[in-house]
Amino acid sequence: MSEQSKNNMKSIREFHRHYLDLVNMITRDYDDSEVSISEIRVLHEIEKLGQTTCKELSKNLSIDSGYMSRIVTHLGELGFIAKHANIADGRSTVITLTPKGNEKLTESNEHFDDKISEVLAGMPEDEQTKLINNIVEMEKTLTSWKSFGTLGC
C-alpha cells in the first residue's frame, strides 16, 4: 500500500471521528418516543423520492431489508406513511408519506435545526460558510462517485 493511500485512509478515519462527534451532538437529545433516528432517515428518503418501495429504501439507505420492513411496518402503524399496490409491478408496494408523516418531519427538522444552530453558534460566520461549502462539495463528490453505492456505504 502506498504512503498516499495510507494518508488518505488516515484522513478519512479522522474525519469520520469528527463527523460522528458532530452527529452525536445534534442527535443526543432527540427523545421522540414514537420514532427513532433511523425511522426519521426513512421518512426523509420517502419525502425526497415522493414514492418508493421498501426495496429501494433499503438499497438507498444501506439498511438490511428485514430491518427496513420492520421500520416501514412501524411507520405505517403510526400513520406516517401509506402503502399502495404498485400498478406497474403487483409484487411490490409503493410507499408514500402521509400528511401526518410530513408533520413529523417538520417537527424533527425544527428540533435538529435548533441543535445545529447551537453547534454553529460558537463558530465565526466565515468559518460556518467554509464548513457549509466543504460539506456541499463533499456531498457532490460522493453523489457522483459511481462506485460509492457498491461499497455498502
PDB file of C-alpha atoms in Angstrom:
ATOM      1  CA  MET A   1       0.000   0.000   0.000  1.00  0.00           C
ATOM      2  CA  SER A   2       1.378   3.387  -0.974  1.00  0.00           C
ATOM      3  CA  GLU A   3       2.107   6.133   1.521  1.00  0.00           C
ATOM      4  CA  GLN A   4      -0.554   8.285  -0.185  1.00  0.00           C
ATOM      5  CA  SER A   5      -3.164   5.549   0.322  1.00  0.00           C
ATOM      6  CA  LYS A   6      -2.238   5.256   3.994  1.00  0.00           C
ATOM      7  CA  ASN A   7      -2.525   9.034   4.427  1.00  0.00           C
ATOM      8  CA  ASN A   8      -5.873   9.053   2.622  1.00  0.00           C
ATOM      9  CA  MET A   9      -7.251   6.361   4.919  1.00  0.00           C
ATOM     10  CA  LYS A  10      -5.961   8.163   7.998  1.00  0.00           C
ATOM     11  CA  SER A  11      -7.622  11.396   6.864  1.00  0.00           C
ATOM     12  CA  ILE A  12     -10.943   9.632   6.272  1.00  0.00           C
ATOM     13  CA  ARG A  13     -10.794   7.948   9.697  1.00  0.00           C
ATOM     14  CA  GLU A  14     -10.065  11.294  11.377  1.00  0.00           C
ATOM     15  CA  PHE A  15     -12.900  12.983   9.503  1.00  0.00           C
ATOM     16  CA  HIS A  16     -15.216  10.120  10.438  1.00  0.00           C
ATOM     17  CA  ARG A  17     -14.474  10.609  14.142  1.00  0.00           C
ATOM     18  CA  HIS A  18     -15.169  14.360  13.917  1.00  0.00           C
ATOM     19  CA  TYR A  19     -18.302  13.748  11.866  1.00  0.00           C
ATOM     20  CA  LEU A  20     -19.631  11.235  14.407  1.00  0.00           C
ATOM     21  CA  ASP A  21     -18.936  13.701  17.226  1.00  0.00           C
ATOM     22  CA  LEU A  22     -20.995  16.303  15.363  1.00  0.00           C
ATOM     23  CA  VAL A  23     -23.819  13.858  14.649  1.00  0.00           C
ATOM     24  CA  ASN A  24     -23.852  12.819  18.311  1.00  0.00           C
ATOM     25  CA  MET A  25     -24.073  16.463  19.435  1.00  0.00           C
ATOM     26  CA  ILE A  26     -27.001  17.065  17.103  1.00  0.00           C
ATOM     27  CA  THR A  27     -28.910  13.850  17.863  1.00  0.00           C
ATOM     28  CA  ARG A  28     -28.023  13.421  21.549  1.00  0.00           C
ATOM     29  CA  ASP A  29     -31.215  14.990  22.929  1.00  0.00           C
ATOM     30  CA  TYR A  30     -33.589  13.570  20.340  1.00  0.00           C
ATOM     31  CA  ASP A  31     -36.034  11.834  22.633  1.00  0.00           C
ATOM     32  CA  ASP A  32     -39.009  11.207  20.399  1.00  0.00           C
ATOM     33  CA  SER A  33     -40.774   8.203  21.898  1.00  0.00           C
ATOM     34  CA  GLU A  34     -42.634   7.470  18.648  1.00  0.00           C
ATOM     35  CA  VAL A  35     -39.801   7.180  16.149  1.00  0.00           C
ATOM     36  CA  SER A  36     -36.067   6.536  16.081  1.00  0.00           C
ATOM     37  CA  ILE A  37     -33.376   8.429  14.176  1.00  0.00           C
ATOM     38  CA  SER A  38     -33.334   5.565  11.631  1.00  0.00           C
ATOM     39  CA  GLU A  39     -37.060   5.958  11.090  1.00  0.00           C
ATOM     40  CA  ILE A  40     -36.633   9.713  10.588  1.00  0.00           C
ATOM     41  CA  ARG A  41     -33.998   8.927   7.922  1.00  0.00           C
ATOM     42  CA  VAL A  42     -36.524   6.688   6.177  1.00  0.00           C
ATOM     43  CA  LEU A  43     -39.187   9.419   6.282  1.00  0.00           C
ATOM     44  CA  HIS A  44     -36.692  11.872   4.764  1.00  0.00           C
ATOM     45  CA  GLU A  45     -35.858   9.427   1.978  1.00  0.00           C
ATOM     46  CA  ILE A  46     -39.552   8.879   1.202  1.00  0.00           C
ATOM     47  CA  GLU A  47     -40.065  12.644   1.136  1.00  0.00           C
ATOM     48  CA  LYS A  48     -37.115  13.056  -1.235  1.00  0.00           C
ATOM     49  CA  LEU A  49     -38.312  10.331  -3.606  1.00  0.00           C
ATOM     50  CA  GLY A  50     -42.025  11.147  -3.465  1.00  0.00           C
ATOM     51  CA  GLN A  51     -42.932   7.488  -3.747  1.00  0.00           C
ATOM     52  CA  THR A  52     -40.751   4.444  -3.357  1.00  0.00           C
ATOM     53  CA  THR A  53     -40.615   0.793  -2.410  1.00  0.00           C
ATOM     54  CA  CYS A  54     -39.211  -0.966   0.626  1.00  0.00           C
ATOM     55  CA  LYS A  55     -36.500  -2.483  -1.582  1.00  0.00           C
ATOM     56  CA  GLU A  56     -35.439   0.935  -2.910  1.00  0.00           C
ATOM     57  CA  LEU A  57     -35.361   2.403   0.611  1.00  0.00           C
ATOM     58  CA  SER A  58     -33.239  -0.492   1.832  1.00  0.00           C
ATOM     59  CA  LYS A  59     -30.791  -0.018  -1.030  1.00  0.00           C
ATOM     60  CA  ASN A  60     -30.617   3.788  -0.846  1.00  0.00           C
ATOM     61  CA  LEU A  61     -30.102   3.893   2.921  1.00  0.00           C
ATOM     62  CA  SER A  62     -27.968   0.731   3.203  1.00  0.00           C
ATOM     63  CA  ILE A  63     -30.365  -0.774   5.709  1.00  0.00           C
ATOM     64  CA  ASP A  64     -30.933  -4.527   5.880  1.00  0.00           C
ATOM     65  CA  SER A  65     -34.173  -5.458   4.103  1.00  0.00           C
ATOM     66  CA  GLY A  66     -35.583  -7.236   7.170  1.00  0.00           C
ATOM     67  CA  TYR A  67     -34.960  -4.217   9.391  1.00  0.00           C
ATOM     68  CA  MET A  68     -36.348  -1.906   6.694  1.00  0.00           C
ATOM     69  CA  SER A  69     -39.504  -3.996   6.546  1.00  0.00           C
ATOM     70  CA  ARG A  70     -39.966  -3.579  10.317  1.00  0.00           C
ATOM     71  CA  ILE A  71     -39.357   0.183  10.048  1.00  0.00           C
ATOM     72  CA  VAL A  72     -41.899   0.524   7.218  1.00  0.00           C
ATOM     73  CA  THR A  73     -44.450  -1.537   9.164  1.00  0.00           C
ATOM     74  CA  HIS A  74     -43.978   0.646  12.264  1.00  0.00           C
ATOM     75  CA  LEU A  75     -44.216   3.901  10.286  1.00  0.00           C
ATOM     76  CA  GLY A  76     -47.386   2.588   8.637  1.00  0.00           C
ATOM     77  CA  GLU A  77     -48.914   1.696  12.015  1.00  0.00           C
ATOM     78  CA  LEU A  78     -48.205   5.245  13.201  1.00  0.00           C
ATOM     79  CA  GLY A  79     -49.891   6.672  10.105  1.00  0.00           C
ATOM     80  CA  PHE A  80     -46.725   8.402   8.834  1.00  0.00           C
ATOM     81  CA  ILE A  81     -46.676   6.503   5.551  1.00  0.00           C
ATOM     82  CA  ALA A  82     -49.244   4.957   3.249  1.00  0.00           C
ATOM     83  CA  LYS A  83     -48.773   1.776   1.258  1.00  0.00           C
ATOM     84  CA  HIS A  84     -50.416   1.316  -2.122  1.00  0.00           C
ATOM     85  CA  ALA A  85     -50.395  -1.512  -4.633  1.00  0.00           C
ATOM     86  CA  ASN A  86     -47.765  -0.962  -7.307  1.00  0.00           C
ATOM     87  CA  ILE A  87     -49.689  -0.838 -10.572  1.00  0.00           C
ATOM     88  CA  ALA A  88     -46.533  -1.434 -12.622  1.00  0.00           C
ATOM     89  CA  ASP A  89     -45.433  -4.442 -10.522  1.00  0.00           C
ATOM     90  CA  GLY A  90     -48.059  -6.255  -8.498  1.00  0.00           C
ATOM     91  CA  ARG A  91     -45.369  -7.974  -6.436  1.00  0.00           C
ATOM     92  CA  SER A  92     -44.337  -4.759  -4.679  1.00  0.00           C
ATOM     93  CA  THR A  93     -45.945  -1.983  -2.697  1.00  0.00           C
ATOM     94  CA  VAL A  94     -45.487   1.737  -3.285  1.00  0.00           C
ATOM     95  CA  ILE A  95     -44.804   3.783  -0.159  1.00  0.00           C
ATOM     96  CA  THR A  96     -45.705   7.474   0.202  1.00  0.00           C
ATOM     97  CA  LEU A  97     -45.581   9.996   3.009  1.00  0.00           C
ATOM     98  CA  THR A  98     -48.877  10.993   4.633  1.00  0.00           C
ATOM     99  CA  PRO A  99     -49.712  14.484   5.933  1.00  0.00           C
ATOM    100  CA  LYS A 100     -49.035  13.127   9.429  1.00  0.00           C
ATOM    101  CA  GLY A 101     -45.608  11.927   8.211  1.00  0.00           C
ATOM    102  CA  ASN A 102     -44.911  15.395   6.802  1.00  0.00           C
ATOM    103  CA  GLU A 103     -45.809  16.901  10.190  1.00  0.00           C
ATOM    104  CA  LYS A 104     -43.385  14.524  11.924  1.00  0.00           C
ATOM    105  CA  LEU A 105     -40.621  15.526   9.508  1.00  0.00           C
ATOM    106  CA  THR A 106     -41.299  19.225  10.109  1.00  0.00           C
ATOM    107  CA  GLU A 107     -41.174  18.622  13.860  1.00  0.00           C
ATOM    108  CA  SER A 108     -37.893  16.681  13.662  1.00  0.00           C
ATOM    109  CA  ASN A 109     -36.359  19.249  11.282  1.00  0.00           C
ATOM    110  CA  GLU A 110     -37.182  22.032  13.744  1.00  0.00           C
ATOM    111  CA  HIS A 111     -35.526  20.065  16.550  1.00  0.00           C
ATOM    112  CA  PHE A 112     -32.401  19.355  14.506  1.00  0.00           C
ATOM    113  CA  ASP A 113     -32.267  22.935  13.186  1.00  0.00           C
ATOM    114  CA  ASP A 114     -32.207  24.157  16.796  1.00  0.00           C
ATOM    115  CA  LYS A 115     -29.392  21.723  17.645  1.00  0.00           C
ATOM    116  CA  ILE A 116     -27.391  22.692  14.554  1.00  0.00           C
ATOM    117  CA  SER A 117     -27.826  26.373  15.443  1.00  0.00           C
ATOM    118  CA  GLU A 118     -26.438  25.627  18.907  1.00  0.00           C
ATOM    119  CA  VAL A 119     -23.435  23.836  17.415  1.00  0.00           C
ATOM    120  CA  LEU A 120     -22.731  26.635  14.927  1.00  0.00           C
ATOM    121  CA  ALA A 121     -23.357  29.470  17.418  1.00  0.00           C
ATOM    122  CA  GLY A 122     -19.768  29.470  18.651  1.00  0.00           C
ATOM    123  CA  MET A 123     -18.281  29.382  15.154  1.00  0.00           C
ATOM    124  CA  PRO A 124     -17.417  32.612  13.310  1.00  0.00           C
ATOM    125  CA  GLU A 125     -19.608  33.238  10.258  1.00  0.00           C
ATOM    126  CA  ASP A 126     -16.727  32.909   7.789  1.00  0.00           C
ATOM    127  CA  GLU A 127     -15.874  29.508   9.277  1.00  0.00           C
ATOM    128  CA  GLN A 128     -19.538  28.462   9.019  1.00  0.00           C
ATOM    129  CA  THR A 129     -19.527  29.421   5.343  1.00  0.00           C
ATOM    130  CA  LYS A 130     -16.313  27.482   4.780  1.00  0.00           C
ATOM    131  CA  LEU A 131     -17.747  24.433   6.554  1.00  0.00           C
ATOM    132  CA  ILE A 132     -21.001  24.500   4.585  1.00  0.00           C
ATOM    133  CA  ASN A 133     -19.163  24.941   1.271  1.00  0.00           C
ATOM    134  CA  ASN A 134     -16.968  21.945   2.085  1.00  0.00           C
ATOM    135  CA  ILE A 135     -19.996  19.855   3.053  1.00  0.00           C
ATOM    136  CA  VAL A 136     -21.715  20.736  -0.235  1.00  0.00           C
ATOM    137  CA  GLU A 137     -18.596  19.830  -2.240  1.00  0.00           C
ATOM    138  CA  MET A 138     -18.197  16.548  -0.384  1.00  0.00           C
ATOM    139  CA  GLU A 139     -21.843  15.666  -0.984  1.00  0.00           C
ATOM    140  CA  LYS A 140     -21.470  16.409  -4.710  1.00  0.00           C
ATOM    141  CA  THR A 141     -18.363  14.229  -4.913  1.00  0.00           C
ATOM    142  CA  LEU A 142     -19.926  11.314  -3.057  1.00  0.00           C
ATOM    143  CA  THR A 143     -23.186  11.581  -5.011  1.00  0.00           C
ATOM    144  CA  SER A 144     -21.398  11.495  -8.340  1.00  0.00           C
ATOM    145  CA  TRP A 145     -18.957   8.750  -7.353  1.00  0.00           C
ATOM    146  CA  LYS A 146     -20.427   5.777  -9.195  1.00  0.00           C
ATOM    147  CA  SER A 147     -18.750   3.051  -7.139  1.00  0.00           C
ATOM    148  CA  PHE A 148     -19.747   4.559  -3.792  1.00  0.00           C
ATOM    149  CA  GLY A 149     -23.041   2.654  -3.645  1.00  0.00           C
ATOM    150  CA  THR A 150     -21.274  -0.647  -4.229  1.00  0.00           C
ATOM    151  CA  LEU A 151     -19.302  -0.259  -1.011  1.00  0.00           C
ATOM    152  CA  GLY A 152     -22.379  -0.586   1.192  1.00  0.00           C
ATOM    153  CA  CYS A 153     -21.923   2.954   2.490  1.00  0.00           C
TER     154      CYS A 153
END
